PDB file of C-alpha atoms in Angstrom:
ATOM      1  CA  UNK A 338      20.392 -17.049 -25.218  1.00 54.00           C
ATOM      2  CA  UNK A 339      17.346 -15.266 -26.342  1.00 52.00           C
ATOM      3  CA  UNK A 340      16.566 -14.068 -22.757  1.00 58.00           C
ATOM      4  CA  UNK A 341      20.249 -12.619 -22.493  1.00 65.00           C
ATOM      5  CA  UNK A 342      19.954 -10.690 -25.873  1.00 78.00           C
ATOM      6  CA  UNK A 343      16.465  -9.439 -24.762  1.00 81.00           C
ATOM      7  CA  UNK A 344      17.795  -8.223 -21.527  1.00 82.00           C
ATOM      8  CA  UNK A 345      21.025  -6.634 -23.304  1.00 85.00           C
ATOM      9  CA  UNK A 346      19.043  -4.688 -25.805  1.00 88.00           C
ATOM     10  CA  UNK A 347      16.357  -3.280 -23.401  1.00 89.00           C
ATOM     11  CA  UNK A 348      18.896  -2.028 -21.032  1.00 89.00           C
ATOM     12  CA  UNK A 349      20.979  -0.518 -23.899  1.00 92.00           C
ATOM     13  CA  UNK A 350      17.724   1.028 -25.188  1.00 93.00           C
ATOM     14  CA  UNK A 351      17.175   2.736 -21.807  1.00 93.00           C
ATOM     15  CA  UNK A 352      20.664   4.147 -21.677  1.00 94.00           C
ATOM     16  CA  UNK A 353      20.064   5.247 -25.217  1.00 95.00           C
ATOM     17  CA  UNK A 354      16.914   7.293 -23.832  1.00 94.00           C
ATOM     18  CA  UNK A 355      19.154   8.638 -21.092  1.00 95.00           C
ATOM     19  CA  UNK A 356      21.648  10.065 -23.603  1.00 94.00           C
ATOM     20  CA  UNK A 357      19.119  11.349 -26.033  1.00 94.00           C
ATOM     21  CA  UNK A 358      17.258  13.052 -22.847  1.00 93.00           C
ATOM     22  CA  UNK A 359      20.464  14.402 -21.067  1.00 93.00           C
ATOM     23  CA  UNK A 360      21.975  15.936 -24.463  1.00 93.00           C
ATOM     24  CA  UNK A 361      18.627  16.961 -26.083  1.00 92.00           C
ATOM     25  CA  UNK A 362      17.898  19.264 -23.185  1.00 91.00           C
ATOM     26  CA  UNK A 363      21.112  20.482 -22.914  1.00 91.00           C
ATOM     27  CA  UNK A 364      21.187  21.302 -26.465  1.00 92.00           C
ATOM     28  CA  UNK A 365      18.039  22.786 -26.113  1.00 90.00           C
ATOM     29  CA  UNK A 366      18.544  25.041 -23.333  1.00 89.00           C
ATOM     30  CA  UNK A 367      21.824  26.193 -24.917  1.00 88.00           C
ATOM     31  CA  UNK A 368      19.954  27.240 -28.176  1.00 89.00           C
ATOM     32  CA  UNK A 369      17.204  28.826 -26.344  1.00 87.00           C
ATOM     33  CA  UNK A 370      18.133  29.976 -23.067  1.00 82.00           C
ATOM     34  CA  UNK A 371      14.627  31.543 -22.416  1.00 82.00           C
ATOM     35  CA  UNK A 372      13.062  28.106 -22.575  1.00 83.00           C
ATOM     36  CA  UNK A 373      11.630  26.216 -19.678  1.00 85.00           C
ATOM     37  CA  UNK A 374      13.836  23.384 -20.257  1.00 87.00           C
ATOM     38  CA  UNK A 375      16.081  22.621 -17.497  1.00 90.00           C
ATOM     39  CA  UNK A 376      19.193  20.446 -18.598  1.00 90.00           C
ATOM     40  CA  UNK A 377      20.716  18.131 -16.223  1.00 90.00           C
ATOM     41  CA  UNK A 378      24.107  19.062 -17.308  1.00 90.00           C
ATOM     42  CA  UNK A 379      24.358  22.076 -15.396  1.00 89.00           C
ATOM     43  CA  UNK A 380      25.267  23.322 -11.747  1.00 91.00           C
ATOM     44  CA  UNK A 381      21.321  22.864 -10.457  1.00 91.00           C
ATOM     45  CA  UNK A 382      20.879  19.652 -12.588  1.00 91.00           C
ATOM     46  CA  UNK A 383      23.693  17.828 -11.165  1.00 93.00           C
ATOM     47  CA  UNK A 384      23.057  19.118  -7.628  1.00 95.00           C
ATOM     48  CA  UNK A 385      19.263  17.705  -8.226  1.00 94.00           C
ATOM     49  CA  UNK A 386      20.708  14.482  -9.348  1.00 93.00           C
ATOM     50  CA  UNK A 387      22.823  13.710  -6.381  1.00 94.00           C
ATOM     51  CA  UNK A 388      20.540  15.019  -4.093  1.00 93.00           C
ATOM     52  CA  UNK A 389      17.435  13.484  -5.246  1.00 93.00           C
ATOM     53  CA  UNK A 390      18.481  10.081  -6.415  1.00 94.00           C
ATOM     54  CA  UNK A 391      17.597   7.889  -3.348  1.00 94.00           C
ATOM     55  CA  UNK A 392      14.295   9.984  -3.111  1.00 94.00           C
ATOM     56  CA  UNK A 393      13.337   9.254  -6.901  1.00 93.00           C
ATOM     57  CA  UNK A 394      13.801   5.582  -6.232  1.00 94.00           C
ATOM     58  CA  UNK A 395      12.022   5.290  -2.768  1.00 92.00           C
ATOM     59  CA  UNK A 396       8.625   4.994  -4.129  1.00 91.00           C
ATOM     60  CA  UNK A 397       5.820   2.797  -3.194  1.00 91.00           C
ATOM     61  CA  UNK A 398       6.226   0.761  -6.473  1.00 92.00           C
ATOM     62  CA  UNK A 399       9.445  -0.587  -4.933  1.00 92.00           C
ATOM     63  CA  UNK A 400       7.793  -1.893  -2.123  1.00 92.00           C
ATOM     64  CA  UNK A 401       5.246  -3.520  -4.005  1.00 92.00           C
ATOM     65  CA  UNK A 402       7.775  -5.370  -6.228  1.00 91.00           C
ATOM     66  CA  UNK A 403       9.593  -6.603  -3.145  1.00 90.00           C
ATOM     67  CA  UNK A 404       6.266  -7.766  -1.565  1.00 91.00           C
ATOM     68  CA  UNK A 405       4.684  -9.199  -4.592  1.00 91.00           C
ATOM     69  CA  UNK A 406       8.117 -11.237  -5.151  1.00 90.00           C
ATOM     70  CA  UNK A 407       8.133 -12.335  -1.828  1.00 89.00           C
ATOM     71  CA  UNK A 408       4.648 -13.800  -2.186  1.00 91.00           C
ATOM     72  CA  UNK A 409       5.026 -15.090  -5.747  1.00 89.00           C
ATOM     73  CA  UNK A 410       8.084 -16.698  -4.897  1.00 87.00           C
ATOM     74  CA  UNK A 411       6.338 -18.566  -1.816  1.00 88.00           C
ATOM     75  CA  UNK A 412       3.541 -19.741  -4.107  1.00 90.00           C
ATOM     76  CA  UNK A 413       5.778 -21.298  -6.550  1.00 87.00           C
ATOM     77  CA  UNK A 414       8.162 -22.588  -3.766  1.00 87.00           C
ATOM     78  CA  UNK A 415       5.407 -24.264  -1.728  1.00 87.00           C
ATOM     79  CA  UNK A 416       3.711 -25.949  -4.743  1.00 86.00           C
ATOM     80  CA  UNK A 417       0.452 -23.745  -4.455  1.00 89.00           C
ATOM     81  CA  UNK A 418       1.127 -22.353  -8.041  1.00 86.00           C
ATOM     82  CA  UNK A 419       1.487 -25.945  -9.825  1.00 86.00           C
ATOM     83  CA  UNK A 420      -1.460 -27.234  -8.078  1.00 87.00           C
ATOM     84  CA  UNK A 421      -3.541 -24.201  -9.273  1.00 86.00           C
ATOM     85  CA  UNK A 422      -2.228 -24.712 -12.727  1.00 85.00           C
ATOM     86  CA  UNK A 423      -3.524 -28.025 -12.482  1.00 83.00           C
ATOM     87  CA  UNK A 424      -6.812 -26.978 -11.014  1.00 82.00           C
ATOM     88  CA  UNK A 425      -7.934 -24.733 -13.740  1.00 81.00           C
ATOM     89  CA  UNK A 426      -6.833 -27.036 -16.838  1.00 79.00           C
ATOM     90  CA  UNK A 427      -9.348 -29.313 -18.485  1.00 76.00           C
ATOM     91  CA  UNK A 428      -9.721 -32.705 -17.123  1.00 76.00           C
ATOM     92  CA  UNK A 429      -7.664 -31.650 -14.154  1.00 71.00           C
ATOM     93  CA  UNK A 430      -6.429 -34.363 -11.994  1.00 80.00           C
ATOM     94  CA  UNK A 431      -5.188 -33.640  -8.303  1.00 79.00           C
ATOM     95  CA  UNK A 432      -3.404 -35.707  -5.962  1.00 83.00           C
ATOM     96  CA  UNK A 433      -4.471 -36.039  -2.360  1.00 86.00           C
ATOM     97  CA  UNK A 434      -1.752 -34.094  -1.132  1.00 85.00           C
ATOM     98  CA  UNK A 435      -2.737 -31.371  -3.690  1.00 85.00           C
ATOM     99  CA  UNK A 436      -6.444 -31.490  -2.365  1.00 86.00           C
ATOM    100  CA  UNK A 437      -5.418 -31.305   1.098  1.00 88.00           C
ATOM    101  CA  UNK A 438      -3.257 -28.458   0.807  1.00 89.00           C
ATOM    102  CA  UNK A 439      -5.728 -26.496  -1.457  1.00 90.00           C
ATOM    103  CA  UNK A 440      -8.690 -26.493   1.072  1.00 92.00           C
ATOM    104  CA  UNK A 441      -6.626 -24.548   4.118  1.00 92.00           C
ATOM    105  CA  UNK A 442      -5.337 -22.383   1.317  1.00 93.00           C
ATOM    106  CA  UNK A 443      -8.865 -21.488   0.167  1.00 94.00           C
ATOM    107  CA  UNK A 444      -9.890 -21.221   4.076  1.00 94.00           C
ATOM    108  CA  UNK A 445      -7.380 -18.856   4.936  1.00 95.00           C
ATOM    109  CA  UNK A 446      -8.094 -16.713   1.955  1.00 95.00           C
ATOM    110  CA  UNK A 447     -11.918 -16.668   2.534  1.00 96.00           C
ATOM    111  CA  UNK A 448     -11.085 -15.725   6.488  1.00 96.00           C
ATOM    112  CA  UNK A 449      -8.833 -12.737   5.375  1.00 95.00           C
ATOM    113  CA  UNK A 450     -11.293 -11.301   2.685  1.00 95.00           C
ATOM    114  CA  UNK A 451     -14.051 -11.498   5.620  1.00 95.00           C
ATOM    115  CA  UNK A 452     -11.903  -9.472   7.976  1.00 93.00           C
ATOM    116  CA  UNK A 453     -11.032  -7.004   5.040  1.00 92.00           C
ATOM    117  CA  UNK A 454     -14.653  -6.722   4.279  1.00 92.00           C
ATOM    118  CA  UNK A 455     -15.315  -6.063   7.736  1.00 91.00           C
ATOM    119  CA  UNK A 456     -12.842  -3.173   7.778  1.00 91.00           C
ATOM    120  CA  UNK A 457     -14.128  -1.586   4.358  1.00 91.00           C
ATOM    121  CA  UNK A 458     -17.676  -2.466   3.897  1.00 87.00           C
ATOM    122  CA  UNK A 459     -19.340  -0.861   6.786  1.00 85.00           C
ATOM    123  CA  UNK A 460     -20.388   2.939   6.646  1.00 80.00           C
ATOM    124  CA  UNK A 461     -17.795   4.050   8.814  1.00 82.00           C
ATOM    125  CA  UNK A 462     -15.327   1.352   8.295  1.00 85.00           C
ATOM    126  CA  UNK A 463     -11.845   2.039   9.898  1.00 88.00           C
ATOM    127  CA  UNK A 464     -10.143   1.811   6.372  1.00 87.00           C
ATOM    128  CA  UNK A 465     -12.156   4.281   4.864  1.00 85.00           C
ATOM    129  CA  UNK A 466     -11.217   7.739   4.460  1.00 83.00           C
ATOM    130  CA  UNK A 467     -12.693  10.758   6.356  1.00 82.00           C
ATOM    131  CA  UNK A 468     -15.720  11.117   3.982  1.00 80.00           C
ATOM    132  CA  UNK A 469     -16.299   7.510   4.059  1.00 78.00           C
ATOM    133  CA  UNK A 470     -15.197   6.710   0.403  1.00 80.00           C
ATOM    134  CA  UNK A 471     -12.826   3.720  -0.419  1.00 80.00           C
ATOM    135  CA  UNK A 472     -10.455   6.202  -2.646  1.00 83.00           C
ATOM    136  CA  UNK A 473      -8.124   7.343  -1.884  1.00 83.00           C
ATOM    137  CA  UNK A 474      -7.888   5.845   1.679  1.00 85.00           C
ATOM    138  CA  UNK A 475      -5.920   3.393   3.763  1.00 88.00           C
ATOM    139  CA  UNK A 476      -7.618   0.710   2.059  1.00 87.00           C
ATOM    140  CA  UNK A 477      -6.657   1.590  -1.555  1.00 88.00           C
ATOM    141  CA  UNK A 478      -3.087   2.472  -0.462  1.00 90.00           C
ATOM    142  CA  UNK A 479      -2.567  -0.849   1.338  1.00 91.00           C
ATOM    143  CA  UNK A 480      -4.535  -3.090  -1.489  1.00 92.00           C
ATOM    144  CA  UNK A 481      -1.060  -4.578  -3.082  1.00 94.00           C
ATOM    145  CA  UNK A 482       0.377  -5.155   0.432  1.00 94.00           C
ATOM    146  CA  UNK A 483      -2.872  -7.060   1.489  1.00 94.00           C
ATOM    147  CA  UNK A 484      -2.948  -9.214  -1.712  1.00 95.00           C
ATOM    148  CA  UNK A 485       0.721 -10.151  -1.299  1.00 94.00           C
ATOM    149  CA  UNK A 486      -0.115 -10.757   2.423  1.00 94.00           C
ATOM    150  CA  UNK A 487      -3.072 -13.319   1.357  1.00 95.00           C
ATOM    151  CA  UNK A 488      -1.010 -14.929  -1.310  1.00 94.00           C
ATOM    152  CA  UNK A 489       1.945 -15.686   1.135  1.00 93.00           C
ATOM    153  CA  UNK A 490      -0.725 -16.942   3.743  1.00 93.00           C
ATOM    154  CA  UNK A 491      -2.282 -19.299   1.336  1.00 94.00           C
ATOM    155  CA  UNK A 492       1.190 -20.650  -0.125  1.00 92.00           C
ATOM    156  CA  UNK A 493       2.566 -21.091   3.522  1.00 91.00           C
ATOM    157  CA  UNK A 494      -0.773 -22.874   4.620  1.00 92.00           C
ATOM    158  CA  UNK A 495      -0.909 -25.002   1.326  1.00 91.00           C
ATOM    159  CA  UNK A 496       2.781 -26.011   1.859  1.00 90.00           C
ATOM    160  CA  UNK A 497       2.092 -27.189   5.436  1.00 89.00           C
ATOM    161  CA  UNK A 498      -1.027 -29.438   4.764  1.00 89.00           C
ATOM    162  CA  UNK A 499       0.234 -30.786   1.716  1.00 87.00           C
ATOM    163  CA  UNK A 500       3.756 -31.823   3.583  1.00 83.00           C
ATOM    164  CA  UNK A 501       6.042 -29.600   1.179  1.00 82.00           C
ATOM    165  CA  UNK A 502       6.802 -27.399   4.275  1.00 83.00           C
ATOM    166  CA  UNK A 503       7.750 -29.522   6.984  1.00 83.00           C
ATOM    167  CA  UNK A 504       8.869 -26.868   9.793  1.00 82.00           C
ATOM    168  CA  UNK A 505       9.344 -23.374  10.616  1.00 81.00           C
ATOM    169  CA  UNK A 506      12.530 -23.298   8.747  1.00 83.00           C
ATOM    170  CA  UNK A 507      11.153 -24.402   5.553  1.00 82.00           C
ATOM    171  CA  UNK A 508       8.469 -21.694   5.919  1.00 81.00           C
ATOM    172  CA  UNK A 509      11.036 -18.953   6.349  1.00 82.00           C
ATOM    173  CA  UNK A 510      12.912 -20.333   3.489  1.00 80.00           C
ATOM    174  CA  UNK A 511       9.982 -20.516   1.250  1.00 78.00           C
ATOM    175  CA  UNK A 512       8.931 -16.910   2.348  1.00 77.00           C
ATOM    176  CA  UNK A 513      12.513 -15.185   1.928  1.00 77.00           C
ATOM    177  CA  UNK A 514      13.673 -16.739  -1.080  1.00 70.00           C
ATOM    178  CA  UNK A 515      11.910 -14.820  -3.324  1.00 62.00           C
ATOM    179  CA  UNK A 516      11.280 -15.151  -7.120  1.00 64.00           C
ATOM    180  CA  UNK A 517      14.294 -16.025  -9.515  1.00 67.00           C
ATOM    181  CA  UNK A 518      13.900 -12.776 -11.727  1.00 76.00           C
ATOM    182  CA  UNK A 519      14.107 -10.120  -8.669  1.00 83.00           C
ATOM    183  CA  UNK A 520      17.485  -8.783  -9.695  1.00 85.00           C
ATOM    184  CA  UNK A 521      16.430  -8.250 -13.421  1.00 86.00           C
ATOM    185  CA  UNK A 522      13.183  -6.614 -11.988  1.00 89.00           C
ATOM    186  CA  UNK A 523      14.898  -4.319  -9.864  1.00 90.00           C
ATOM    187  CA  UNK A 524      17.663  -3.242 -12.530  1.00 91.00           C
ATOM    188  CA  UNK A 525      14.863  -2.124 -14.649  1.00 93.00           C
ATOM    189  CA  UNK A 526      13.111  -0.478 -11.815  1.00 94.00           C
ATOM    190  CA  UNK A 527      16.000   1.466 -11.241  1.00 94.00           C
ATOM    191  CA  UNK A 528      16.917   2.669 -14.453  1.00 94.00           C
ATOM    192  CA  UNK A 529      13.243   3.380 -15.512  1.00 94.00           C
ATOM    193  CA  UNK A 530      12.410   5.351 -12.119  1.00 95.00           C
ATOM    194  CA  UNK A 531      15.412   7.581 -12.585  1.00 95.00           C
ATOM    195  CA  UNK A 532      14.765   8.078 -16.124  1.00 95.00           C
ATOM    196  CA  UNK A 533      11.175   9.005 -15.536  1.00 94.00           C
ATOM    197  CA  UNK A 534      12.453  11.207 -12.875  1.00 94.00           C
ATOM    198  CA  UNK A 535      14.831  12.946 -15.281  1.00 94.00           C
ATOM    199  CA  UNK A 536      12.284  13.575 -17.865  1.00 93.00           C
ATOM    200  CA  UNK A 537       9.955  15.266 -15.041  1.00 93.00           C
ATOM    201  CA  UNK A 538      12.951  17.338 -13.938  1.00 92.00           C
ATOM    202  CA  UNK A 539      14.026  18.569 -17.254  1.00 90.00           C
ATOM    203  CA  UNK A 540      10.983  18.981 -19.362  1.00 86.00           C
ATOM    204  CA  UNK A 541       7.665  18.895 -17.128  1.00 78.00           C
ATOM    205  CA  UNK A 542       8.668  20.849 -14.055  1.00 63.00           C
TER     206      UNK A 542
END
């Protein structure tokens, strides 16, 4: 019940922000036609809204959310998340299956870190930019996808060696099921991303 009330309150707050921005810019532009404010309730504003709606949502952040959701969902379903929680608790006691799964997961992460180091640390590394610096570069742009892939691979290795994942069907199911809150996260992403785009269009540009 608390979660439902919190979600409804948050969504209504965002919708109220929409109304304030849209009506506020329209009234401001009507009262001061010479201002730089561009109202959304105009011919140009309506054309912009319909013409750029998909572009406003097609941002790297959306890809990061999807990749992290896949990785975190796999981490939870493979049992790696629970094993890590127990590992960092005082007087942690891990079962033999958990220990057998953690070592391969740790080894694959170390292997992937070594590969990334070879692609980043040398002076003329492949993932550095043309000036040889880390930011901005292919390495910095791909940071979130790389971390998501490392977590996903570690989760799959843990599940395979601990016995929680038995075959390729379990592996695919573990990877594609995703987290429980993806729909909620995407809903907030759409609302907030479009609100930010509207604010930029009406007030900043």
